[in-house]
Short mmCIF file of C-alpha atoms in Angstrom, two decimals:
data_model
loop_
_atom_site.label_atom_id
_atom_site.label_comp_id
_atom_site.label_asym_id
_atom_site.label_seq_id
_atom_site.Cartn_x
_atom_site.Cartn_y
_atom_site.Cartn_z
CA UNK A 23 79.17 -33.96 15.35
CA UNK A 24 77.16 -32.09 12.69
CA UNK A 25 74.80 -35.07 12.35
CA UNK A 26 74.22 -35.19 16.10
CA UNK A 27 73.54 -31.43 16.14
CA UNK A 28 70.87 -31.59 13.43
CA UNK A 29 69.54 -35.11 13.86
CA UNK A 30 66.02 -35.94 15.00
CA UNK A 31 66.48 -37.39 18.53
CA UNK A 32 63.89 -40.09 17.78
CA UNK A 33 65.93 -41.28 14.80
CA UNK A 34 68.87 -41.96 17.13
CA UNK A 35 66.87 -44.49 19.18
CA UNK A 36 67.09 -48.26 18.57
CA UNK A 37 64.49 -49.59 16.10
CA UNK A 38 61.76 -50.86 18.50
CA UNK A 39 62.01 -47.80 20.75
CA UNK A 40 62.02 -45.48 17.74
CA UNK A 41 58.80 -46.96 16.35
CA UNK A 42 57.05 -46.94 19.72
CA UNK A 43 58.09 -43.31 20.33
CA UNK A 44 56.82 -42.36 16.86
CA UNK A 45 53.48 -44.07 17.43
CA UNK A 46 52.97 -42.46 20.82
CA UNK A 47 54.00 -39.12 19.39
CA UNK A 48 51.41 -39.43 16.63
CA UNK A 49 48.66 -40.08 19.17
CA UNK A 50 49.72 -37.10 21.28
CA UNK A 51 49.95 -34.87 18.21
CA UNK A 52 46.41 -35.73 17.10
CA UNK A 53 45.05 -34.64 20.49
CA UNK A 54 46.79 -31.28 20.64
CA UNK A 55 44.64 -28.12 20.29
CA UNK A 56 45.15 -26.42 16.91
CA UNK A 57 43.33 -23.06 17.20
CA UNK A 58 43.77 -22.58 13.47
CA UNK A 59 43.41 -19.32 11.58
CA UNK A 60 44.04 -18.48 7.91
CA UNK A 61 45.58 -15.18 9.05
CA UNK A 62 48.67 -16.77 10.54
CA UNK A 63 51.79 -16.72 8.40
CA UNK A 64 55.54 -16.58 8.77
CA UNK A 65 55.53 -13.12 7.20
CA UNK A 66 53.00 -11.79 9.72
CA UNK A 67 54.94 -13.30 12.61
CA UNK A 68 58.17 -11.80 11.26
CA UNK A 69 56.75 -8.26 11.17
CA UNK A 70 55.39 -8.63 14.70
CA UNK A 71 58.73 -10.04 15.82
CA UNK A 72 60.61 -7.05 14.37
CA UNK A 73 58.27 -4.65 16.18
CA UNK A 74 58.72 -6.56 19.42
CA UNK A 75 62.52 -6.58 19.03
CA UNK A 76 62.44 -2.78 18.65
CA UNK A 77 60.26 -2.17 21.72
CA UNK A 78 62.21 -4.63 23.86
CA UNK A 79 65.51 -3.01 22.85
CA UNK A 80 64.26 0.51 23.61
CA UNK A 81 62.93 -0.62 27.00
CA UNK A 82 66.19 -2.40 27.78
CA UNK A 83 68.43 0.58 26.99
CA UNK A 84 66.28 3.17 28.80
CA UNK A 85 65.61 0.86 31.75
CA UNK A 86 69.30 0.05 32.12
CA UNK A 87 70.04 3.79 32.09
CA UNK A 88 67.60 4.35 34.96
CA UNK A 89 69.10 1.47 36.93
CA UNK A 90 72.65 2.75 36.48
CA UNK A 91 71.63 6.22 37.67
CA UNK A 92 70.15 4.81 40.86
CA UNK A 93 72.84 2.17 41.45
CA UNK A 94 75.92 3.60 39.71
CA UNK A 95 79.06 1.49 39.30
CA UNK A 96 82.40 3.24 39.58
CA UNK A 97 82.73 3.71 35.81
CA UNK A 98 79.32 5.31 35.29
CA UNK A 99 78.76 9.07 35.33
CA UNK A 100 75.38 10.75 34.84
CA UNK A 101 75.35 14.49 34.02
CA UNK A 102 73.12 17.16 35.51
CA UNK A 103 72.39 18.56 32.03
CA UNK A 104 70.35 18.57 29.92
CA UNK A 105 67.71 19.10 32.58
CA UNK A 106 64.99 17.08 30.84
CA UNK A 107 67.09 14.07 29.81
CA UNK A 108 65.92 11.62 32.48
CA UNK A 109 62.35 12.83 32.04
CA UNK A 110 62.59 11.86 28.37
CA UNK A 111 64.39 8.53 28.77
CA UNK A 112 62.09 7.27 31.51
CA UNK A 113 58.99 8.58 29.77
CA UNK A 114 60.04 6.69 26.64
CA UNK A 115 60.75 3.60 28.74
CA UNK A 116 57.29 3.47 30.29
CA UNK A 117 55.41 4.51 27.13
CA UNK A 118 57.24 1.87 25.09
CA UNK A 119 56.59 -0.78 27.73
CA UNK A 120 52.86 -0.06 27.63
CA UNK A 121 52.88 -0.05 23.80
CA UNK A 122 54.55 -3.47 23.88
CA UNK A 123 51.44 -5.12 25.35
CA UNK A 124 49.30 -5.35 22.17
CA UNK A 125 52.35 -6.30 20.07
CA UNK A 126 53.31 -9.07 22.49
CA UNK A 127 49.76 -10.46 22.60
CA UNK A 128 49.52 -10.46 18.79
CA UNK A 129 52.93 -12.13 18.51
CA UNK A 130 51.93 -14.88 20.95
CA UNK A 131 48.69 -15.42 19.02
CA UNK A 132 50.59 -15.72 15.74
CA UNK A 133 52.94 -18.44 17.03
CA UNK A 134 50.60 -20.17 19.47
CA UNK A 135 50.10 -23.36 17.39
CA UNK A 136 53.84 -23.78 16.99
CA UNK A 137 54.22 -24.06 20.75
CA UNK A 138 52.39 -27.40 20.43
CA UNK A 139 54.18 -28.72 17.35
CA UNK A 140 55.24 -32.37 17.35
CA UNK A 141 57.80 -33.71 17.81
CA UNK A 142 58.68 -31.08 20.41
CA UNK A 143 62.40 -31.58 19.75
CA UNK A 144 63.82 -32.42 16.33
CA UNK A 145 67.51 -31.79 17.01
CA UNK A 146 69.84 -30.25 19.56
CA UNK A 147 69.72 -26.99 17.59
CA UNK A 148 65.91 -27.15 17.59
CA UNK A 149 65.94 -27.82 21.35
CA UNK A 150 68.05 -24.71 22.02
CA UNK A 151 65.79 -22.67 19.76
CA UNK A 152 62.65 -23.80 21.59
CA UNK A 153 64.24 -23.20 24.99
CA UNK A 154 65.14 -19.65 23.96
CA UNK A 155 61.54 -19.11 22.82
CA UNK A 156 60.04 -20.26 26.11
CA UNK A 157 62.57 -18.25 28.12
CA UNK A 158 61.77 -15.19 25.97
CA UNK A 159 58.02 -15.66 26.40
CA UNK A 160 58.32 -16.10 30.17
CA UNK A 161 60.71 -13.20 30.68
CA UNK A 162 58.77 -10.94 28.31
CA UNK A 163 55.44 -11.58 30.00
CA UNK A 164 57.02 -11.15 33.44
CA UNK A 165 58.68 -7.86 32.44
CA UNK A 166 55.51 -6.37 31.00
CA UNK A 167 53.34 -7.57 33.89
CA UNK A 168 55.62 -6.40 36.69
CA UNK A 169 56.25 -3.11 34.88
CA UNK A 170 52.53 -2.36 34.68
CA UNK A 171 52.09 -3.34 38.34
CA UNK A 172 54.87 -0.92 39.27
CA UNK A 173 53.31 1.89 37.22
CA UNK A 174 50.09 1.30 39.12
CA UNK A 175 52.07 1.02 42.39
CA UNK A 176 50.30 -2.27 43.16
CA UNK A 177 52.95 -4.32 44.94
CA UNK A 178 51.08 -7.13 46.80
CA UNK A 179 51.26 -9.47 43.75
CA UNK A 180 55.06 -9.02 43.73
CA UNK A 181 56.65 -10.65 46.82
CA UNK A 182 60.08 -9.35 45.78
CA UNK A 183 61.88 -6.06 45.30
CA UNK A 184 60.65 -4.85 41.93
CA UNK A 185 63.75 -2.89 40.90
CA UNK A 186 66.19 -5.79 41.29
CA UNK A 187 63.87 -8.38 39.75
CA UNK A 188 62.98 -6.13 36.80
CA UNK A 189 66.65 -5.39 36.15
CA UNK A 190 67.82 -9.01 36.04
CA UNK A 191 64.78 -10.20 34.12
CA UNK A 192 65.63 -7.59 31.50
CA UNK A 193 69.03 -9.23 30.98
CA UNK A 194 67.37 -12.65 30.68
CA UNK A 195 64.83 -11.32 28.17
CA UNK A 196 67.38 -9.52 26.01
CA UNK A 197 69.69 -12.57 26.03
CA UNK A 198 66.86 -14.87 24.94
CA UNK A 199 65.85 -12.31 22.30
CA UNK A 200 69.36 -12.27 20.81
CA UNK A 201 69.45 -16.08 20.65
CA UNK A 202 66.00 -16.13 19.07
CA UNK A 203 67.02 -13.54 16.46
CA UNK A 204 70.16 -15.50 15.60
CA UNK A 205 68.14 -18.71 15.09
CA UNK A 206 65.19 -17.16 13.23
CA UNK A 207 67.01 -14.57 11.10
CA UNK A 208 67.21 -16.76 7.96
CA UNK A 209 63.48 -17.56 8.22
CA UNK A 210 62.59 -13.90 8.73
CA UNK A 211 64.71 -12.74 5.81
CA UNK A 212 63.19 -15.36 3.52
CA UNK A 213 59.64 -14.50 4.63
CA UNK A 214 60.10 -10.76 4.08
CA UNK A 215 62.01 -11.15 0.81
CA UNK A 216 59.09 -12.75 -1.02
CA UNK A 217 55.80 -11.12 -1.88
CA UNK A 218 52.91 -11.73 0.55
CA UNK A 219 51.13 -14.98 -0.22
CA UNK A 220 47.33 -15.02 -0.36
CA UNK A 221 47.28 -18.57 0.99
CA UNK A 222 48.50 -19.17 4.56
CA UNK A 223 49.83 -22.62 3.74
CA UNK A 224 52.52 -21.17 1.45
CA UNK A 225 53.93 -19.11 4.28
CA UNK A 226 54.07 -22.05 6.69
CA UNK A 227 56.87 -24.64 6.57
CA UNK A 228 55.76 -27.97 5.21
CA UNK A 229 54.56 -30.12 8.12
CA UNK A 230 56.51 -33.27 8.81
CA UNK A 231 54.83 -36.55 7.88
CA UNK A 232 54.95 -38.97 10.77
CA UNK A 233 57.29 -41.96 10.39
CA UNK A 234 58.23 -41.18 6.78
CA UNK A 235 60.86 -43.61 5.48
CA UNK A 236 60.82 -45.53 8.76
CA UNK A 237 60.59 -49.34 8.76
CA UNK A 238 57.51 -51.07 10.06
CA UNK A 239 57.60 -52.32 13.62
CA UNK A 240 56.14 -55.40 15.28
CA UNK A 241 54.72 -53.00 17.85
CA UNK A 242 52.56 -51.34 15.20
CA UNK A 243 51.22 -54.68 13.94
CA UNK A 244 50.27 -55.70 17.47
CA UNK A 245 48.46 -52.41 18.08
CA UNK A 246 46.27 -51.42 15.09
CA UNK A 247 45.24 -48.11 16.66
CA UNK A 248 48.85 -47.04 17.06
CA UNK A 249 49.65 -48.18 13.53
CA UNK A 250 46.78 -46.17 12.09
CA UNK A 251 47.84 -43.09 14.04
CA UNK A 252 51.43 -43.54 12.89
CA UNK A 253 50.49 -43.62 9.20
CA UNK A 254 48.02 -40.71 9.37
CA UNK A 255 49.37 -37.57 7.65
CA UNK A 256 49.88 -34.57 9.90
CA UNK A 257 47.59 -31.57 9.30
CA UNK A 258 49.05 -28.05 9.11
CA UNK A 259 50.06 -26.70 12.49
CA UNK A 260 47.70 -23.73 12.24
CA UNK A 261 44.67 -25.86 11.55
CA UNK A 262 43.96 -24.45 8.10
CA UNK A 263 43.49 -27.86 6.51
CA UNK A 264 39.78 -27.13 5.92
CA UNK A 265 39.51 -24.72 2.95
CA UNK A 266 37.06 -21.90 3.32
CA UNK A 267 35.56 -19.68 0.65
CA UNK A 268 38.69 -17.56 0.41
CA UNK A 269 40.94 -20.60 -0.13
CA UNK A 270 38.68 -22.65 -2.38
CA UNK A 271 39.86 -23.04 -6.01
CA UNK A 272 39.10 -19.84 -7.89
CA UNK A 273 37.71 -18.19 -4.77
CA UNK A 274 41.09 -17.16 -3.44
CA UNK A 275 41.93 -14.87 -6.35
CA UNK A 276 38.48 -13.30 -6.27
CA UNK A 277 38.80 -12.68 -2.51
CA UNK A 278 42.20 -11.05 -2.94
CA UNK A 279 40.91 -8.84 -5.74
CA UNK A 280 38.03 -7.80 -3.49
CA UNK A 281 40.43 -7.04 -0.66
CA UNK A 282 39.00 -9.74 1.63
CA UNK A 283 41.54 -12.55 1.18
CA UNK A 284 43.96 -13.75 3.88
CA UNK A 285 46.82 -11.50 2.71
CA UNK A 286 44.65 -8.40 2.92
CA UNK A 287 43.23 -9.55 6.25
CA UNK A 288 46.75 -9.96 7.61
CA UNK A 289 47.52 -6.38 6.62
CA UNK A 290 44.35 -5.39 8.41
CA UNK A 291 45.48 -7.32 11.46
CA UNK A 292 48.82 -5.51 11.47
CA UNK A 293 46.92 -2.25 11.12
CA UNK A 294 44.73 -3.18 14.09
CA UNK A 295 47.79 -3.92 16.21
CA UNK A 296 49.29 -0.58 15.20
CA UNK A 297 46.04 1.17 16.09
CA UNK A 298 45.99 -0.56 19.49
CA UNK A 299 49.56 0.63 20.11
CA UNK A 300 48.51 4.17 19.20
CA UNK A 301 45.46 4.11 21.47
CA UNK A 302 47.21 2.74 24.58
CA UNK A 303 50.03 5.24 24.06
CA UNK A 304 47.65 8.16 23.61
CA UNK A 305 45.71 7.37 26.81
CA UNK A 306 48.82 6.85 28.96
CA UNK A 307 51.58 9.16 27.73
CA UNK A 308 49.80 12.22 29.17
CA UNK A 309 51.52 11.55 32.49
CA UNK A 310 54.74 12.63 30.74
CA UNK A 311 53.50 14.89 27.93
CA UNK A 312 51.53 17.63 29.68
CA UNK A 313 49.32 18.69 26.69
CA UNK A 314 47.88 15.14 26.58
CA UNK A 315 47.22 14.89 30.31
CA UNK A 316 43.43 15.11 29.91
CA UNK A 317 43.53 11.92 27.84
CA UNK A 318 45.47 10.15 30.57
CA UNK A 319 42.99 7.32 31.21
CA UNK A 320 45.37 4.41 31.88
CA UNK A 321 48.20 6.08 33.78
CA UNK A 322 47.77 6.41 37.56
CA UNK A 323 49.12 9.98 37.75
CA UNK A 324 48.21 13.26 36.13
CA UNK A 325 50.92 15.94 36.30
CA UNK A 326 48.54 18.60 37.60
CA UNK A 327 46.71 16.69 40.34
CA UNK A 328 48.10 16.53 43.88
CA UNK A 329 49.08 18.81 46.76
CA UNK A 330 50.06 22.19 45.34
CA UNK A 331 49.12 20.91 41.85
CA UNK A 332 51.95 18.37 41.86
CA UNK A 333 51.56 14.58 42.24
CA UNK A 334 53.15 12.58 45.03
CA UNK A 335 53.96 8.88 45.16
CA UNK A 336 54.30 8.55 48.91
CA UNK A 337 52.43 10.74 51.36
CA UNK A 338 53.68 11.73 54.80
CA UNK A 339 51.20 9.30 56.36
CA UNK A 340 52.56 6.42 54.27
CA UNK A 341 56.12 7.42 55.19
CA UNK A 342 55.27 7.71 58.87
CA UNK A 343 56.48 11.32 59.04
CA UNK A 344 54.83 13.94 61.28
CA UNK A 345 55.01 17.68 60.74
CA UNK A 346 58.26 19.13 62.10
CA UNK A 347 58.03 21.63 64.96
CA UNK A 348 60.34 24.38 66.18
CA UNK A 349 62.86 21.78 67.30
CA UNK A 350 63.70 20.86 63.68
CA UNK A 351 67.42 20.85 62.89
CA UNK A 352 69.26 20.15 59.65
CA UNK A 353 72.59 18.41 60.30
CA UNK A 354 75.33 18.82 57.69
CA UNK A 355 78.31 16.51 58.20
CA UNK A 356 81.53 17.62 56.51
CA UNK A 357 84.99 18.96 57.30
CA UNK A 358 83.29 21.70 59.36
CA UNK A 359 79.90 20.30 60.45
CA UNK A 360 76.97 22.64 60.86
CA UNK A 361 73.51 22.39 62.37
CA UNK A 362 70.86 24.79 61.07
CA UNK A 363 67.38 25.63 62.26
CA UNK A 364 64.54 26.26 59.82
CA UNK A 365 64.79 29.99 60.53
CA UNK A 366 68.51 29.94 59.76
CA UNK A 367 67.88 28.06 56.50
CA UNK A 368 65.25 30.62 55.51
CA UNK A 369 67.70 33.46 56.24
CA UNK A 370 70.29 32.10 53.79
CA UNK A 371 70.32 33.39 50.18
CA UNK A 372 67.42 31.81 48.28
CA UNK A 373 67.20 30.89 44.62
CA UNK A 374 64.23 29.86 42.47
CA UNK A 375 64.50 27.34 39.63
CA UNK A 376 62.05 25.52 37.34
CA UNK A 377 62.78 21.79 37.51
CA UNK A 378 60.77 18.65 36.82
CA UNK A 379 60.05 15.77 39.14
CA UNK A 380 60.46 12.69 36.93
CA UNK A 381 59.55 9.38 38.55
CA UNK A 382 60.46 5.87 37.49
CA UNK A 383 56.74 5.12 37.02
CA UNK A 384 56.85 7.42 33.99
CA UNK A 385 55.02 10.49 35.26
CA UNK A 386 56.73 13.86 35.39
CA UNK A 387 55.77 17.46 36.14
CA UNK A 388 57.64 20.77 36.22
CA UNK A 389 57.35 23.15 39.16
CA UNK A 390 59.08 26.25 40.53
CA UNK A 391 61.23 25.50 43.56
CA UNK A 392 62.75 28.00 45.95
CA UNK A 393 65.50 27.21 48.43
CA UNK A 394 69.20 27.21 49.31
CA UNK A 395 71.59 26.06 46.55
CA UNK A 396 73.33 22.82 47.49
CA UNK A 397 76.77 24.22 46.47
CA UNK A 398 76.30 26.98 49.08
CA UNK A 399 75.69 24.38 51.80
CA UNK A 400 78.74 22.40 50.70
CA UNK A 401 80.85 25.56 50.86
CA UNK A 402 79.45 26.28 54.32
CA UNK A 403 80.95 23.06 55.70
CA UNK A 404 84.17 23.28 53.66
CA UNK A 405 83.46 20.35 51.33
CA UNK A 406 86.30 19.82 48.83
CA UNK A 407 85.73 20.08 45.09
CA UNK A 408 84.27 16.91 43.57
CA UNK A 409 82.53 15.85 46.78
CA UNK A 410 79.39 13.75 46.63
CA UNK A 411 76.48 14.00 49.02
CA UNK A 412 74.34 11.52 50.89
CA UNK A 413 70.88 12.91 51.59
CA UNK A 414 69.00 11.33 54.50
CA UNK A 415 65.30 11.62 55.27
CA UNK A 416 63.38 11.79 58.53
CA UNK A 417 61.53 8.79 57.13
CA UNK A 418 63.10 5.97 59.10
CA UNK A 419 62.00 3.07 56.92
CA UNK A 420 62.03 2.26 53.25
CA UNK A 421 64.70 1.45 50.72
CA UNK A 422 64.82 5.03 49.44
CA UNK A 423 65.05 6.95 52.71
CA UNK A 424 68.59 7.98 51.66
CA UNK A 425 70.14 8.79 48.30
CA UNK A 426 73.70 9.45 47.16
CA UNK A 427 74.05 12.27 44.66
CA UNK A 428 76.78 12.34 41.98
CA UNK A 429 79.31 15.15 42.20
CA UNK A 430 77.94 16.82 39.05
CA UNK A 431 74.56 17.34 40.72
CA UNK A 432 76.01 18.39 44.07
CA UNK A 433 77.89 21.28 42.45
CA UNK A 434 75.22 22.35 39.99
CA UNK A 435 73.81 25.76 41.11
CA UNK A 436 70.30 24.62 40.15
CA UNK A 437 70.36 21.90 42.80
CA UNK A 438 68.47 23.12 45.85
CA UNK A 439 67.51 22.31 49.37
CA UNK A 440 63.99 23.48 48.58
CA UNK A 441 61.80 25.22 51.17
CA UNK A 442 59.01 26.46 48.89
CA UNK A 443 57.04 25.08 45.97
CA UNK A 444 55.37 27.35 43.42
CA UNK A 445 55.80 30.28 45.80
CA UNK A 446 54.22 28.61 48.85
CA UNK A 447 55.63 26.75 51.83
CA UNK A 448 56.15 23.07 51.06
CA UNK A 449 53.16 20.87 51.77
CA UNK A 450 53.95 18.08 54.24
CA UNK A 451 53.41 15.50 51.49
CA UNK A 452 56.02 17.29 49.40
CA UNK A 453 58.63 17.13 52.15
CA UNK A 454 58.09 19.98 54.63
CA UNK A 455 60.19 21.54 56.03
CA UNK A 456 62.68 20.89 53.22
CA UNK A 457 63.50 18.51 50.42
CA UNK A 458 66.16 18.30 47.74
CA UNK A 459 65.58 18.91 44.05
CA UNK A 460 68.16 18.59 41.26
CA UNK A 461 68.13 18.58 37.47
CA UNK A 462 68.14 15.28 35.59
CA UNK A 463 67.71 12.86 38.52
CA UNK A 464 64.96 10.29 39.19
CA UNK A 465 62.25 11.25 41.64
CA UNK A 466 63.35 8.54 44.10
CA UNK A 467 66.63 10.44 44.52
CA UNK A 468 64.88 13.78 45.21
CA UNK A 469 64.61 13.00 48.92
CA UNK A 470 61.81 14.53 51.03
CA UNK A 471 61.74 15.43 54.75
CA UNK A 472 65.52 16.00 54.77
CA UNK A 473 67.16 16.03 58.20
CA UNK A 474 70.82 15.23 57.39
CA UNK A 475 73.33 15.89 54.61
CA UNK A 476 76.60 13.93 54.67
CA UNK A 477 79.56 15.01 52.54
CA UNK A 478 81.29 12.03 50.88
CA UNK A 479 84.74 11.95 49.32
#
């Protein structure tokens, strides 16, 4: 069983088939693109892989948190305090996802030649390792791409519901990452345990020599071209078989001493990747960190631009909502249902709180909201302690026209049915005549244009 697990599949073939497969493989290998670079090394790839594992893990944990808040299972409970918690977790999620882009591109560049190595499968263990790599690459690229499209709110390229697809792809990506870590951990530990090598070839595994120790075949004697290809030694996978000035005898040490050899250049490459991460973070994190908002070149929202100096994702026109007239009524369904006019809502005791809107796209902004505390409305209809609340919008379409609030938020005195924003009547795009606002909830659950509240057990 152990031999089958680690054996080269070609070696298990009968003699004539084994030789023919080896000869064909040699021809295919010689025609593969190499895209060589002296900067590639196992050590460089290991450092990039560690950075990628960190960013993927952070994105997975924070993204899963956001998903559980919006689609909570029975065992999950999300608190209403601290007020800024969701703002932080989702801001970290989006900022880390954007910072992943240069790391992922550098990682793919560093392993690109290995994607074309021959033979493509050397054993069952090698097959599983390669499958995990391709699944990880596909899922990682899909996650980053769809995440950026969602940040930009550009949905035509995604003919699926982003939230569900992003959630399940995250599980695929993290599963493939764990398999890849388990397979590559010995290689990574060995690469990082030794001092950096100035020569890329010492950091690369020795390339297999085609048909070594294999008997000659009548097929090879009948086909000279195949025989020649079979006996030709395989060049390094990264194409560094042609020595340059830095790798020529005597020149390598001089290049390293001058700080221009491959090892120093690899450090420079890592530094360039780190600088790219810093730049993309600096020009996008301003949508969450207000002092950096003027540097917000890549993010689609600035926290101080929009109606009443507050951004909106969906306008009233996009939602198909017209301005309410004097016939507006708020329906509250509970043990003792009530229907309230806008004038009656305005006559109820009003409170003002400072709360952020924190959206899944990563932007957030704090504003002062004035309105009727949600606990007062629950008491008005005789809702029992621990009740939850379904908030329904006058917007008749869309997956987020209604939201169910956890009990902790329903009974928090800072949760409001807001009628005013920053001291002024709500703009229509912000939900006139009223919207809900609560601490530590995603923006998609802060429903606008509210026309019904339903008390749930």
